[in-house]
Amino acid sequence: MERKSAMLIIAVFAVCGVAVLFQEVASAPADDYPYRNVSLSWDVRVEDIVKRLTVEEMQMQMALGGPDGPAPAIPRLGIGAYQWGSECLRGDAQAPGFATAFPQALGLAATFDYDLIYRVAEAISVEVRGKHNDFVKEKNFVWHTSASCFSPLINIMRDARWGRNQETYGEDPYVAGSLATAYIKGLQGTHLRYVRASGCCKHMNVHGGPEDIPVSRFSFNAIVSEEDWRMTHLPAFKTCVDAGTLALMCSYNRINGVPACANKKLLTDIARNEWGFRGYFTSDEGAVENIILFHKYFNNSLDTAVACANAGCDIEIAAHLNVLPHPVYFSLVEAVKQGRVTEATLRERVRPLFYTRMRLGEFDPPEMNPYSKLTSAVVETPAHKALAVEAAMKSFVLLKNDGGLPVTGFGTIGVVGPFGNTTKIFGDYSPVIPDENKSTVLQALTPLASKVQFAEGCDEVNDKCATYDSQSVIKAVTNTDANFVILGTGIIYEAEFFDRPDMDLPGHQKQLLQDVLAHSGGKPTYLLLFNAGPLNITFAHQEPSVVAILECFFPAQAAAEAIRHVLLNDVPGAVPSGRLPFTWPLLASQLPPMVDYSMKRRTYRYFEGEPLYPFGYGLSYTTFEYSNLTHSQSITAGESLSLSFHLKNSGKVDADEVVQVYIGWRDTSLPAPKIQLARFTRVTIEAGQQVIVKLEVEAKIMGLWINDGWFIKPGMMDVFVGGQQPNQKRMAGSNVLSSSFTITDMKYLGRY
């Protein structure tokens, strides 16, 4: 949850209270403390702070001073207050003031574009840091004013019905880890000394539904095999740690019976000891309290505080509803008195907190830190708004195109559907943006025709299309040259707190589309979708008069401009190039129960049967040809596989191609997925041109978790190179090359 909102009375109290703290800090003689000596190493400076803290002060730092924070000032040491929580999923969400709203995370994942994710994260962190600097000057420490972000969310999209799918990077651990790397590096910056904003990969771990169907996420126990845990749920987090994230967030659920935030195996044995993670663990909001209230794992705060602190949880984010009289971590002083938590453990818990604050530059002269010069003036710059348009255009996935796109213009068009004239296409965790920067699909489509006939059809998006006016829809699509149907879900139907019971179009949306097809006289129909999880649109794909289907996800503020450019292909980069970051099932019956955490039948790696649209699928306005694949026929275990191949744009328009490299294990006795994406990249190619692409498949992606560690086993491997998965019935506009190679010897990679 990570704090969806803060009550006004708390915000007012925090602002007023922090002002007093800052007055006290200003009078503290702190200049002589070694922790302010910039010539000393980070470790020495952090150690100087940590050794001076009392047990009571450490308790307050770990408990953030109470619900909503901030972690209180320590006047005697000249240390100011610090607010730890900001939401930076695709913009500075829920913070006071405006910020650029980039497409929701799942749409960003559909770009398969490392460089784009890096630039989006960079823009987000510039705005977050600029606003944070101003908040500090104003002594404003309410929730969401921090330079520490609770982003990105890299849980695996394992079930089409999970409400938080829109916040993920899709279903593949390799993609999620790669894009998390881009995000963390873009967010934290490239300065050798300072970070611009600190990142936090969440939610760790085995967390991907349910929200509320059939049970609450607050009490859910995820039963997972060691193999699935290691090979599906943990890898993206390991990659995030390798990328240098300063934080991880433990999740609400239990893992094989043990709450995540009290799970020593997860927080200490795996993250810190196996992976070498040196950052801090923060709880999800209320996750520590839920150990008592929902999991019933303990029945009191003292036992819970002991378990979580000893397991490795550095910060408790208490629920602001104050169900318990005090945050659980307010029991840490008593835990130390009873000898159940040592002072040394508490100092270990607060050490990464002050390291993070040091790297943000809090204790250095401002003139040393280039990020301290940023202000709120960096919000919604022309460059950031242009980047939002680019990101939205690249995120759209063309699912069907029977010659309907691109368009050149029409006489009269019908535009119908509940998402046609609403700005509620931003998705969850969206920043607040100025009204003049909001846009609708109707605004995108109006310039395409001399006359537009519009009907919403449904009463209101937020009512799930519960009531329906068929006559207005029929009237709007009568005597037109073409019709655009704008359907989807929305944050009331599909978001945090809300799972979907099925894959159906909400309410009367299916009837709306059927009415259009029945009364439009066979005129071309264009279906635009705004959703995250897959929808049951098989009938629309099979309908000849539906000439194009465009998956738009939640494109946010750039929706109108991006949609218009893609439909017209009137600017560079407008050719659809997004690819599905998840498997789109043909039938809901292909989905196992939400609470079943076996990976069998889940995601393209283990899927059974034929999907409607496979992972990695997406059409273009052009076609691509792959040829001349070369690579070593044999490699030693632990070596990378170098690939070289030709890629030609065989069509008539310049475009991007998302190159996808998959590997497969011939030895079916191994605990391996059916197939695994091993590398991807975007390549821009002019029409008729051919390029040589060279890529490497890293050795570690050939590894499998076997018994108690990672191994690369000898044997024959298949490799596939193309613009989509191999062996799919639904083909994109490119071919797939196949080959094989042999791994000799065996290599143990450890327990990373």
Short mmCIF file of C-alpha atoms in Angstrom, two decimals, residues 123-594:
data_model
loop_
_atom_site.label_atom_id
_atom_site.label_comp_id
_atom_site.label_asym_id
_atom_site.label_seq_id
_atom_site.Cartn_x
_atom_site.Cartn_y
_atom_site.Cartn_z
CA ALA A 123 13.22 12.71 -15.24
CA ILE A 124 11.16 11.45 -12.30
CA SER A 125 14.08 11.75 -9.90
CA VAL A 126 14.90 15.27 -11.08
CA GLU A 127 11.32 16.32 -10.26
CA VAL A 128 11.22 14.39 -6.99
CA ARG A 129 14.53 15.86 -5.83
CA GLY A 130 13.65 19.38 -6.92
CA LYS A 131 10.38 19.29 -5.01
CA HIS A 132 12.04 17.65 -2.02
CA ASN A 133 14.62 20.42 -1.81
CA ASP A 134 11.84 22.99 -1.72
CA PHE A 135 9.89 21.00 0.87
CA VAL A 136 12.93 20.94 3.15
CA LYS A 137 13.39 24.70 2.78
CA GLU A 138 9.73 25.14 3.68
CA LYS A 139 10.13 22.75 6.66
CA ASN A 140 7.41 20.61 5.10
CA PHE A 141 7.88 16.95 6.02
CA VAL A 142 4.45 15.49 5.34
CA TRP A 143 4.21 12.09 3.67
CA HIS A 144 5.41 11.94 0.04
CA THR A 145 7.90 14.81 0.34
CA SER A 146 10.94 12.55 0.51
CA ALA A 147 13.91 12.05 -1.79
CA SER A 148 13.62 8.33 -1.02
CA CYS A 149 11.31 6.51 -3.41
CA PHE A 150 9.28 3.39 -2.78
CA SER A 151 9.78 2.33 -6.41
CA PRO A 152 10.01 0.34 -8.62
CA LEU A 153 7.50 -2.49 -8.11
CA ILE A 154 9.04 -5.62 -9.61
CA ASN A 155 6.77 -8.43 -8.47
CA ILE A 156 6.00 -10.93 -11.19
CA MET A 157 2.69 -10.58 -13.03
CA ARG A 158 1.77 -14.19 -12.36
CA ASP A 159 -2.02 -13.93 -12.59
CA ALA A 160 -4.07 -11.92 -15.09
CA ARG A 161 -6.59 -10.98 -12.40
CA TRP A 162 -4.26 -9.42 -9.83
CA GLY A 163 -5.24 -5.82 -9.18
CA ARG A 164 -1.68 -4.48 -9.11
CA ASN A 165 -0.56 -5.88 -12.46
CA GLN A 166 -0.48 -2.35 -13.85
CA GLU A 167 2.34 -1.43 -11.45
CA THR A 168 4.62 -4.29 -12.52
CA TYR A 169 7.11 -4.80 -15.33
CA GLY A 170 5.24 -7.88 -16.52
CA GLU A 171 5.60 -11.60 -16.05
CA ASP A 172 9.24 -12.31 -16.87
CA PRO A 173 11.92 -12.18 -14.14
CA TYR A 174 14.64 -11.28 -16.62
CA VAL A 175 12.68 -8.34 -18.07
CA ALA A 176 11.66 -7.15 -14.59
CA GLY A 177 15.27 -7.24 -13.41
CA SER A 178 16.61 -5.53 -16.50
CA LEU A 179 14.09 -2.69 -16.34
CA ALA A 180 14.57 -2.40 -12.56
CA THR A 181 18.27 -1.91 -13.23
CA ALA A 182 17.51 0.87 -15.71
CA TYR A 183 15.08 2.49 -13.28
CA ILE A 184 17.41 2.37 -10.26
CA LYS A 185 20.35 3.72 -12.21
CA GLY A 186 18.24 6.48 -13.77
CA LEU A 187 16.68 7.37 -10.43
CA GLN A 188 19.84 7.43 -8.33
CA GLY A 189 21.98 9.15 -10.95
CA THR A 190 25.58 8.84 -12.09
CA HIS A 191 27.32 11.21 -9.69
CA LEU A 192 30.33 9.52 -8.10
CA ARG A 193 29.49 10.82 -4.64
CA TYR A 194 25.78 11.58 -4.35
CA VAL A 195 22.49 9.99 -5.33
CA ARG A 196 19.75 12.20 -6.74
CA ALA A 197 16.92 10.12 -5.23
CA SER A 198 17.16 6.71 -3.60
CA GLY A 199 15.33 3.70 -4.97
CA CYS A 200 13.49 0.82 -3.29
CA CYS A 201 12.51 -2.37 -5.10
CA LYS A 202 9.29 -3.88 -3.77
CA HIS A 203 7.51 -6.02 -2.61
CA MET A 204 9.78 -8.75 -1.35
CA ASN A 205 8.64 -11.45 -1.78
CA VAL A 206 6.39 -14.10 -3.38
CA HIS A 207 3.84 -11.33 -3.73
CA GLY A 208 1.59 -11.17 -6.77
CA GLY A 209 -1.95 -11.49 -5.56
CA PRO A 210 -4.43 -11.82 -4.12
CA GLU A 211 -5.49 -8.35 -3.09
CA ASP A 212 -8.99 -9.29 -1.98
CA ILE A 213 -10.15 -12.29 -4.03
CA PRO A 214 -10.55 -14.86 -2.57
CA VAL A 215 -8.72 -13.71 0.59
CA SER A 216 -7.09 -10.54 1.87
CA ARG A 217 -3.48 -9.82 1.04
CA PHE A 218 -3.02 -8.78 4.68
CA SER A 219 -3.42 -12.36 5.90
CA PHE A 220 -2.38 -14.39 2.85
CA ASN A 221 0.17 -17.17 3.18
CA ALA A 222 2.05 -17.85 -0.07
CA ILE A 223 3.09 -21.48 -0.23
CA VAL A 224 5.99 -21.68 -2.68
CA SER A 225 8.52 -24.32 -3.61
CA GLU A 226 12.18 -23.44 -3.23
CA GLU A 227 12.58 -23.89 -6.98
CA ASP A 228 9.81 -21.44 -7.91
CA TRP A 229 10.92 -18.99 -5.22
CA ARG A 230 14.49 -18.97 -6.48
CA MET A 231 13.80 -19.10 -10.21
CA THR A 232 10.75 -16.84 -10.50
CA HIS A 233 10.17 -14.56 -7.51
CA LEU A 234 13.69 -13.69 -6.32
CA PRO A 235 15.78 -13.09 -9.48
CA ALA A 236 14.52 -9.57 -10.28
CA PHE A 237 15.25 -8.49 -6.71
CA LYS A 238 18.77 -9.90 -6.91
CA THR A 239 19.29 -7.93 -10.12
CA CYS A 240 17.94 -4.82 -8.40
CA VAL A 241 20.46 -5.29 -5.58
CA ASP A 242 23.24 -5.69 -8.14
CA ALA A 243 22.10 -2.42 -9.73
CA GLY A 244 22.81 -0.62 -6.46
CA THR A 245 19.38 -0.04 -4.96
CA LEU A 246 19.60 1.51 -1.52
CA ALA A 247 16.43 -0.15 -0.25
CA LEU A 248 14.08 -3.11 -0.48
CA MET A 249 10.53 -3.40 0.87
CA CYS A 250 9.20 -6.49 2.60
CA SER A 251 5.67 -7.47 1.67
CA TYR A 252 2.38 -8.13 3.48
CA ASN A 253 2.16 -11.85 2.98
CA ARG A 254 3.62 -14.82 4.77
CA ILE A 255 6.05 -17.01 2.85
CA ASN A 256 5.61 -20.67 3.73
CA GLY A 257 4.13 -19.60 7.04
CA VAL A 258 6.55 -16.81 8.04
CA PRO A 259 5.58 -13.13 7.58
CA ALA A 260 7.90 -11.47 5.07
CA CYS A 261 8.93 -8.64 7.41
CA ALA A 262 9.86 -11.17 10.12
CA ASN A 263 11.45 -13.62 7.68
CA LYS A 264 15.14 -13.95 8.55
CA LYS A 265 15.74 -16.33 5.67
CA LEU A 266 14.52 -13.67 3.24
CA LEU A 267 15.85 -10.45 4.75
CA THR A 268 19.18 -11.63 6.16
CA ASP A 269 20.15 -15.05 4.87
CA ILE A 270 19.26 -14.40 1.23
CA ALA A 271 19.36 -10.62 0.69
CA ARG A 272 22.25 -9.70 2.95
CA ASN A 273 24.36 -12.84 3.27
CA GLU A 274 23.88 -14.42 -0.17
CA TRP A 275 23.45 -11.28 -2.25
CA GLY A 276 25.56 -8.81 -0.27
CA PHE A 277 22.75 -6.25 0.08
CA ARG A 278 23.94 -3.34 2.25
CA GLY A 279 20.86 -1.14 2.07
CA TYR A 280 17.83 -0.96 4.32
CA PHE A 281 14.62 -2.96 4.47
CA THR A 282 11.41 -1.02 4.97
CA SER A 283 8.10 -2.63 5.69
CA ASP A 284 5.08 -2.09 3.52
CA GLU A 285 2.59 0.18 5.27
CA GLY A 286 1.11 -1.72 8.19
CA ALA A 287 2.89 -4.96 7.30
CA VAL A 288 4.53 -5.23 10.71
CA GLU A 289 1.24 -4.54 12.53
CA ASN A 290 -0.50 -7.08 10.30
CA ILE A 291 1.68 -9.79 11.78
CA ILE A 292 -0.46 -9.32 14.89
CA LEU A 293 -3.78 -8.16 13.47
CA PHE A 294 -4.21 -10.44 10.45
CA HIS A 295 -1.59 -13.18 10.45
CA LYS A 296 -2.04 -13.80 14.19
CA TYR A 297 1.60 -14.90 14.12
CA PHE A 298 2.20 -13.08 17.42
CA ASN A 299 -0.33 -11.49 19.72
CA ASN A 300 1.68 -8.53 20.98
CA SER A 301 3.99 -5.77 19.80
CA LEU A 302 7.03 -6.83 21.81
CA ASP A 303 7.34 -10.29 20.25
CA THR A 304 6.68 -8.84 16.82
CA ALA A 305 9.26 -6.07 17.18
CA VAL A 306 11.84 -8.60 18.34
CA ALA A 307 11.16 -10.91 15.39
CA CYS A 308 11.21 -8.18 12.74
CA ALA A 309 14.28 -6.36 14.05
CA ASN A 310 16.26 -9.58 14.43
CA ALA A 311 15.13 -10.77 10.99
CA GLY A 312 16.51 -7.61 9.36
CA CYS A 313 13.66 -5.09 8.95
CA ASP A 314 15.17 -1.62 9.46
CA ILE A 315 12.07 0.58 9.18
CA GLU A 316 8.49 0.02 10.23
CA ILE A 317 5.95 2.03 8.29
CA ALA A 318 3.01 2.01 10.65
CA ALA A 319 -0.52 2.17 9.33
CA HIS A 320 -1.80 5.72 9.68
CA LEU A 321 -5.19 4.43 10.85
CA ASN A 322 -3.59 3.66 14.23
CA VAL A 323 -5.39 0.36 14.82
CA LEU A 324 -2.75 -0.41 17.44
CA PRO A 325 -2.13 2.24 20.10
CA HIS A 326 1.50 2.67 19.01
CA PRO A 327 3.75 1.47 16.19
CA VAL A 328 5.14 -1.98 16.88
CA TYR A 329 8.71 -0.68 16.88
CA PHE A 330 7.93 1.50 19.87
CA SER A 331 8.59 -1.73 21.80
CA LEU A 332 12.26 -1.91 20.80
CA VAL A 333 13.56 -0.17 23.91
CA GLU A 334 11.79 -2.75 26.05
CA ALA A 335 13.14 -5.52 23.81
CA VAL A 336 16.69 -4.33 24.50
CA LYS A 337 16.01 -4.10 28.24
CA GLN A 338 14.86 -7.71 28.21
CA GLY A 339 17.91 -8.82 26.22
CA ARG A 340 15.83 -10.04 23.28
CA VAL A 341 17.33 -7.56 20.82
CA THR A 342 20.89 -6.33 21.28
CA GLU A 343 22.03 -2.73 21.00
CA ALA A 344 24.43 -3.96 18.33
CA THR A 345 21.48 -5.22 16.27
CA LEU A 346 19.73 -1.85 16.50
CA ARG A 347 22.91 -0.07 15.40
CA GLU A 348 23.10 -2.46 12.47
CA ARG A 349 19.48 -1.61 11.60
CA VAL A 350 19.99 2.19 11.59
CA ARG A 351 23.37 2.12 9.84
CA PRO A 352 21.97 1.89 6.27
CA LEU A 353 19.42 4.59 7.09
CA PHE A 354 22.09 7.16 7.81
CA TYR A 355 24.24 5.88 4.93
CA THR A 356 21.35 6.62 2.57
CA ARG A 357 20.89 10.10 4.00
CA MET A 358 24.60 10.76 3.63
CA ARG A 359 24.58 9.65 -0.01
CA LEU A 360 21.68 12.02 -0.61
CA GLY A 361 24.01 14.77 0.62
CA GLU A 362 22.13 15.74 3.75
CA PHE A 363 25.23 16.13 5.90
CA ASP A 364 27.53 17.76 3.34
CA PRO A 365 27.76 21.45 2.41
CA PRO A 366 25.05 22.09 -0.23
CA GLU A 367 27.56 23.57 -2.65
CA MET A 368 29.23 20.17 -2.96
CA ASN A 369 26.07 18.47 -4.19
CA PRO A 370 24.77 19.38 -7.67
CA TYR A 371 21.39 17.86 -6.82
CA SER A 372 20.86 20.36 -4.02
CA LYS A 373 20.42 23.08 -6.66
CA LEU A 374 17.28 21.49 -8.12
CA THR A 375 13.94 23.13 -7.36
CA SER A 376 10.28 22.65 -8.23
CA ALA A 377 10.93 24.61 -11.40
CA VAL A 378 12.05 21.32 -13.00
CA VAL A 379 8.48 19.95 -12.90
CA GLU A 380 6.63 19.47 -16.22
CA THR A 381 9.39 20.94 -18.35
CA PRO A 382 8.95 20.76 -22.13
CA ALA A 383 11.56 17.99 -22.22
CA HIS A 384 9.71 15.93 -19.63
CA LYS A 385 6.37 16.39 -21.39
CA ALA A 386 7.96 15.34 -24.68
CA LEU A 387 9.43 12.29 -22.96
CA ALA A 388 5.97 11.37 -21.69
CA VAL A 389 4.69 11.43 -25.28
CA GLU A 390 7.60 9.31 -26.50
CA ALA A 391 7.08 6.79 -23.72
CA ALA A 392 3.36 6.53 -24.42
CA MET A 393 3.86 6.02 -28.16
CA LYS A 394 6.43 3.29 -27.53
CA SER A 395 4.20 1.56 -24.98
CA PHE A 396 1.22 0.90 -27.26
CA VAL A 397 0.90 -2.68 -28.49
CA LEU A 398 -0.82 -3.26 -31.82
CA LEU A 399 -2.69 -6.54 -31.33
CA LYS A 400 -4.54 -6.66 -34.61
CA ASN A 401 -4.27 -4.74 -37.86
CA ASP A 402 -6.16 -5.84 -40.96
CA GLY A 403 -5.05 -2.85 -42.95
CA GLY A 404 -6.93 -0.32 -40.86
CA LEU A 405 -3.85 1.47 -39.52
CA PRO A 406 -2.35 3.92 -40.04
CA VAL A 407 -5.26 6.15 -40.99
CA THR A 408 -5.30 9.22 -43.23
CA GLY A 409 -8.52 10.81 -42.04
CA PHE A 410 -12.28 10.41 -42.30
CA GLY A 411 -15.44 12.29 -43.07
CA THR A 412 -17.54 11.17 -40.10
CA ILE A 413 -16.51 8.90 -37.26
CA GLY A 414 -18.30 7.50 -34.25
CA VAL A 415 -16.45 7.50 -30.96
CA VAL A 416 -18.11 5.44 -28.23
CA GLY A 417 -17.25 3.94 -24.89
CA PRO A 418 -16.72 4.90 -21.27
CA PHE A 419 -13.05 5.76 -21.77
CA GLY A 420 -13.64 8.03 -24.75
CA ASN A 421 -13.90 11.37 -23.00
CA THR A 422 -12.37 10.89 -19.56
CA THR A 423 -9.00 11.65 -18.06
CA LYS A 424 -9.34 8.53 -15.92
CA ILE A 425 -6.84 6.70 -18.10
CA PHE A 426 -3.89 7.43 -15.88
CA GLY A 427 -3.95 4.30 -13.74
CA ASP A 428 -3.00 3.98 -10.09
CA TYR A 429 -0.30 6.01 -8.31
CA SER A 430 -0.47 8.85 -10.79
CA PRO A 431 1.04 12.25 -10.06
CA VAL A 432 -1.22 15.26 -9.96
CA ILE A 433 -0.89 17.26 -13.18
CA PRO A 434 -2.29 20.63 -14.25
CA ASP A 435 -5.66 20.50 -16.00
CA GLU A 436 -4.13 21.96 -19.15
CA ASN A 437 -1.87 18.91 -19.45
CA LYS A 438 -4.68 16.37 -19.18
CA SER A 439 -6.04 14.84 -22.35
CA THR A 440 -8.68 12.39 -23.55
CA VAL A 441 -9.04 9.93 -26.40
CA LEU A 442 -11.81 12.07 -27.88
CA GLN A 443 -9.33 14.93 -28.15
CA ALA A 444 -6.96 12.60 -29.98
CA LEU A 445 -9.59 11.44 -32.46
CA THR A 446 -11.41 14.70 -33.20
CA PRO A 447 -8.74 16.01 -35.63
CA LEU A 448 -9.03 12.78 -37.66
CA ALA A 449 -12.48 13.55 -39.03
CA SER A 450 -14.69 16.34 -40.31
CA LYS A 451 -17.44 15.24 -37.93
CA VAL A 452 -17.37 13.26 -34.69
CA GLN A 453 -20.42 11.55 -33.14
CA PHE A 454 -19.70 10.70 -29.53
CA ALA A 455 -21.53 8.61 -26.94
CA GLU A 456 -20.18 7.37 -23.64
CA GLY A 457 -22.73 4.58 -23.52
CA CYS A 458 -22.00 3.68 -19.92
CA ASP A 459 -23.04 5.87 -17.05
CA GLU A 460 -19.59 6.34 -15.57
CA VAL A 461 -16.21 4.61 -15.71
CA ASN A 462 -16.00 4.40 -11.95
CA ASP A 463 -19.33 2.55 -11.81
CA LYS A 464 -17.90 -0.26 -13.93
CA CYS A 465 -20.37 0.43 -16.76
CA ALA A 466 -23.17 -0.88 -14.57
CA THR A 467 -25.89 0.88 -16.59
CA TYR A 468 -25.92 1.21 -20.35
CA ASP A 469 -27.61 3.42 -22.90
CA SER A 470 -27.66 1.37 -26.10
CA GLN A 471 -29.62 3.94 -28.12
CA SER A 472 -26.98 6.63 -27.72
CA VAL A 473 -24.31 4.21 -28.91
CA ILE A 474 -26.33 3.05 -31.91
CA LYS A 475 -27.02 6.65 -32.88
CA ALA A 476 -23.34 7.58 -32.63
CA VAL A 477 -22.17 4.79 -34.94
CA THR A 478 -24.89 5.23 -37.58
CA ASN A 479 -23.97 6.84 -40.93
CA THR A 480 -20.26 6.97 -40.17
CA ASP A 481 -17.16 6.14 -42.20
CA ALA A 482 -15.50 4.38 -39.27
CA ASN A 483 -16.04 3.84 -35.56
CA PHE A 484 -13.70 3.90 -32.59
CA VAL A 485 -14.68 1.92 -29.51
CA ILE A 486 -12.85 2.92 -26.33
CA LEU A 487 -13.05 0.28 -23.60
CA GLY A 488 -11.07 -0.88 -20.57
CA THR A 489 -11.04 -1.21 -16.83
CA GLY A 490 -9.92 1.62 -14.55
CA ILE A 491 -8.62 2.01 -11.03
CA ILE A 492 -11.92 1.12 -9.37
CA TYR A 493 -12.14 -2.17 -11.22
CA GLU A 494 -8.43 -3.02 -11.46
CA ALA A 495 -5.98 -1.55 -8.94
CA GLU A 496 -4.45 -1.96 -5.53
CA PHE A 497 -7.06 -3.37 -3.12
CA PHE A 498 -9.13 -4.78 -6.02
CA ASP A 499 -8.58 -8.03 -7.88
CA ARG A 500 -10.75 -8.87 -10.86
CA PRO A 501 -12.99 -11.90 -10.47
CA ASP A 502 -12.48 -12.83 -14.12
CA MET A 503 -11.15 -11.54 -17.45
CA ASP A 504 -14.45 -10.17 -18.71
CA LEU A 505 -14.95 -6.65 -19.97
CA PRO A 506 -16.50 -4.70 -17.08
CA GLY A 507 -20.25 -4.28 -16.91
CA HIS A 508 -21.97 -3.73 -20.25
CA GLN A 509 -18.83 -3.03 -22.27
CA LYS A 510 -19.08 -6.26 -24.27
CA GLN A 511 -22.68 -5.43 -25.15
CA LEU A 512 -21.60 -1.96 -26.20
CA LEU A 513 -19.06 -3.37 -28.65
CA GLN A 514 -21.55 -5.92 -29.96
CA ASP A 515 -24.08 -3.13 -30.57
CA VAL A 516 -21.49 -1.20 -32.56
CA LEU A 517 -20.73 -4.23 -34.70
CA ALA A 518 -24.44 -4.95 -35.23
CA HIS A 519 -25.45 -1.39 -36.21
CA SER A 520 -22.46 0.13 -37.98
CA GLY A 521 -23.24 -1.38 -41.36
CA GLY A 522 -19.93 -3.22 -41.55
CA LYS A 523 -17.92 -0.01 -41.41
CA PRO A 524 -14.38 -0.39 -40.03
CA THR A 525 -14.24 -0.57 -36.24
CA TYR A 526 -11.15 0.33 -34.25
CA LEU A 527 -10.89 -1.00 -30.69
CA LEU A 528 -8.71 0.93 -28.24
CA LEU A 529 -8.16 -0.67 -24.84
CA PHE A 530 -7.14 0.97 -21.54
CA ASN A 531 -6.37 -1.75 -19.04
CA ALA A 532 -3.58 -3.76 -17.43
CA GLY A 533 -4.66 -7.36 -17.03
CA PRO A 534 -5.82 -9.23 -20.15
CA LEU A 535 -9.46 -8.99 -21.17
CA ASN A 536 -11.74 -11.46 -22.92
CA ILE A 537 -11.77 -9.96 -26.41
CA THR A 538 -11.44 -13.13 -28.47
CA PHE A 539 -14.74 -12.36 -30.22
CA ALA A 540 -13.43 -8.94 -31.25
CA HIS A 541 -10.22 -10.35 -32.63
CA GLN A 542 -12.19 -12.82 -34.73
CA GLU A 543 -14.65 -10.20 -36.04
CA PRO A 544 -13.66 -9.07 -39.60
CA SER A 545 -15.09 -5.57 -39.21
CA VAL A 546 -12.79 -4.95 -36.23
CA VAL A 547 -9.88 -3.89 -38.38
CA ALA A 548 -7.48 -2.92 -35.59
CA ILE A 549 -7.01 -3.45 -31.85
CA LEU A 550 -4.59 -1.21 -29.99
CA GLU A 551 -3.61 -1.94 -26.38
CA CYS A 552 -2.88 1.42 -24.74
CA PHE A 553 -2.52 0.41 -21.05
CA PHE A 554 -2.72 3.62 -18.94
CA PRO A 555 -0.79 6.26 -20.92
CA ALA A 556 -1.51 9.18 -18.54
CA GLN A 557 -1.11 12.80 -19.55
CA ALA A 558 0.28 12.16 -23.03
CA ALA A 559 -2.63 9.96 -24.13
CA ALA A 560 -4.21 12.24 -26.75
CA GLU A 561 -1.04 13.31 -28.48
CA ALA A 562 0.50 9.83 -28.44
CA ILE A 563 -2.64 8.10 -29.76
CA ARG A 564 -3.08 10.63 -32.56
CA HIS A 565 0.54 10.25 -33.68
CA VAL A 566 0.37 6.45 -33.65
CA LEU A 567 -2.90 6.32 -35.58
CA LEU A 568 -1.58 8.73 -38.20
CA ASN A 569 2.11 7.74 -38.12
CA ASP A 570 2.90 11.40 -38.67
CA VAL A 571 6.05 11.81 -36.56
CA PRO A 572 9.24 9.76 -36.15
CA GLY A 573 8.81 6.97 -33.62
CA ALA A 574 5.03 6.71 -34.05
CA VAL A 575 5.02 3.24 -35.63
CA PRO A 576 3.68 0.83 -32.98
CA SER A 577 6.57 -1.04 -31.43
CA GLY A 578 5.35 -2.14 -28.00
CA ARG A 579 5.34 -5.83 -27.18
CA LEU A 580 3.21 -7.61 -24.60
CA PRO A 581 5.11 -8.05 -21.33
CA PHE A 582 2.67 -10.79 -20.32
CA THR A 583 0.76 -13.74 -21.74
CA TRP A 584 -2.80 -12.89 -22.81
CA PRO A 585 -4.82 -16.08 -22.17
CA LEU A 586 -7.44 -17.22 -24.62
CA LEU A 587 -9.72 -18.42 -21.83
CA ALA A 588 -10.00 -17.68 -18.13
CA SER A 589 -10.04 -21.44 -17.58
CA GLN A 590 -6.35 -21.44 -18.52
CA LEU A 591 -5.61 -19.63 -15.26
CA PRO A 592 -4.93 -21.62 -12.07
CA PRO A 593 -6.53 -20.39 -8.83
CA MET A 594 -5.11 -17.04 -7.68
#
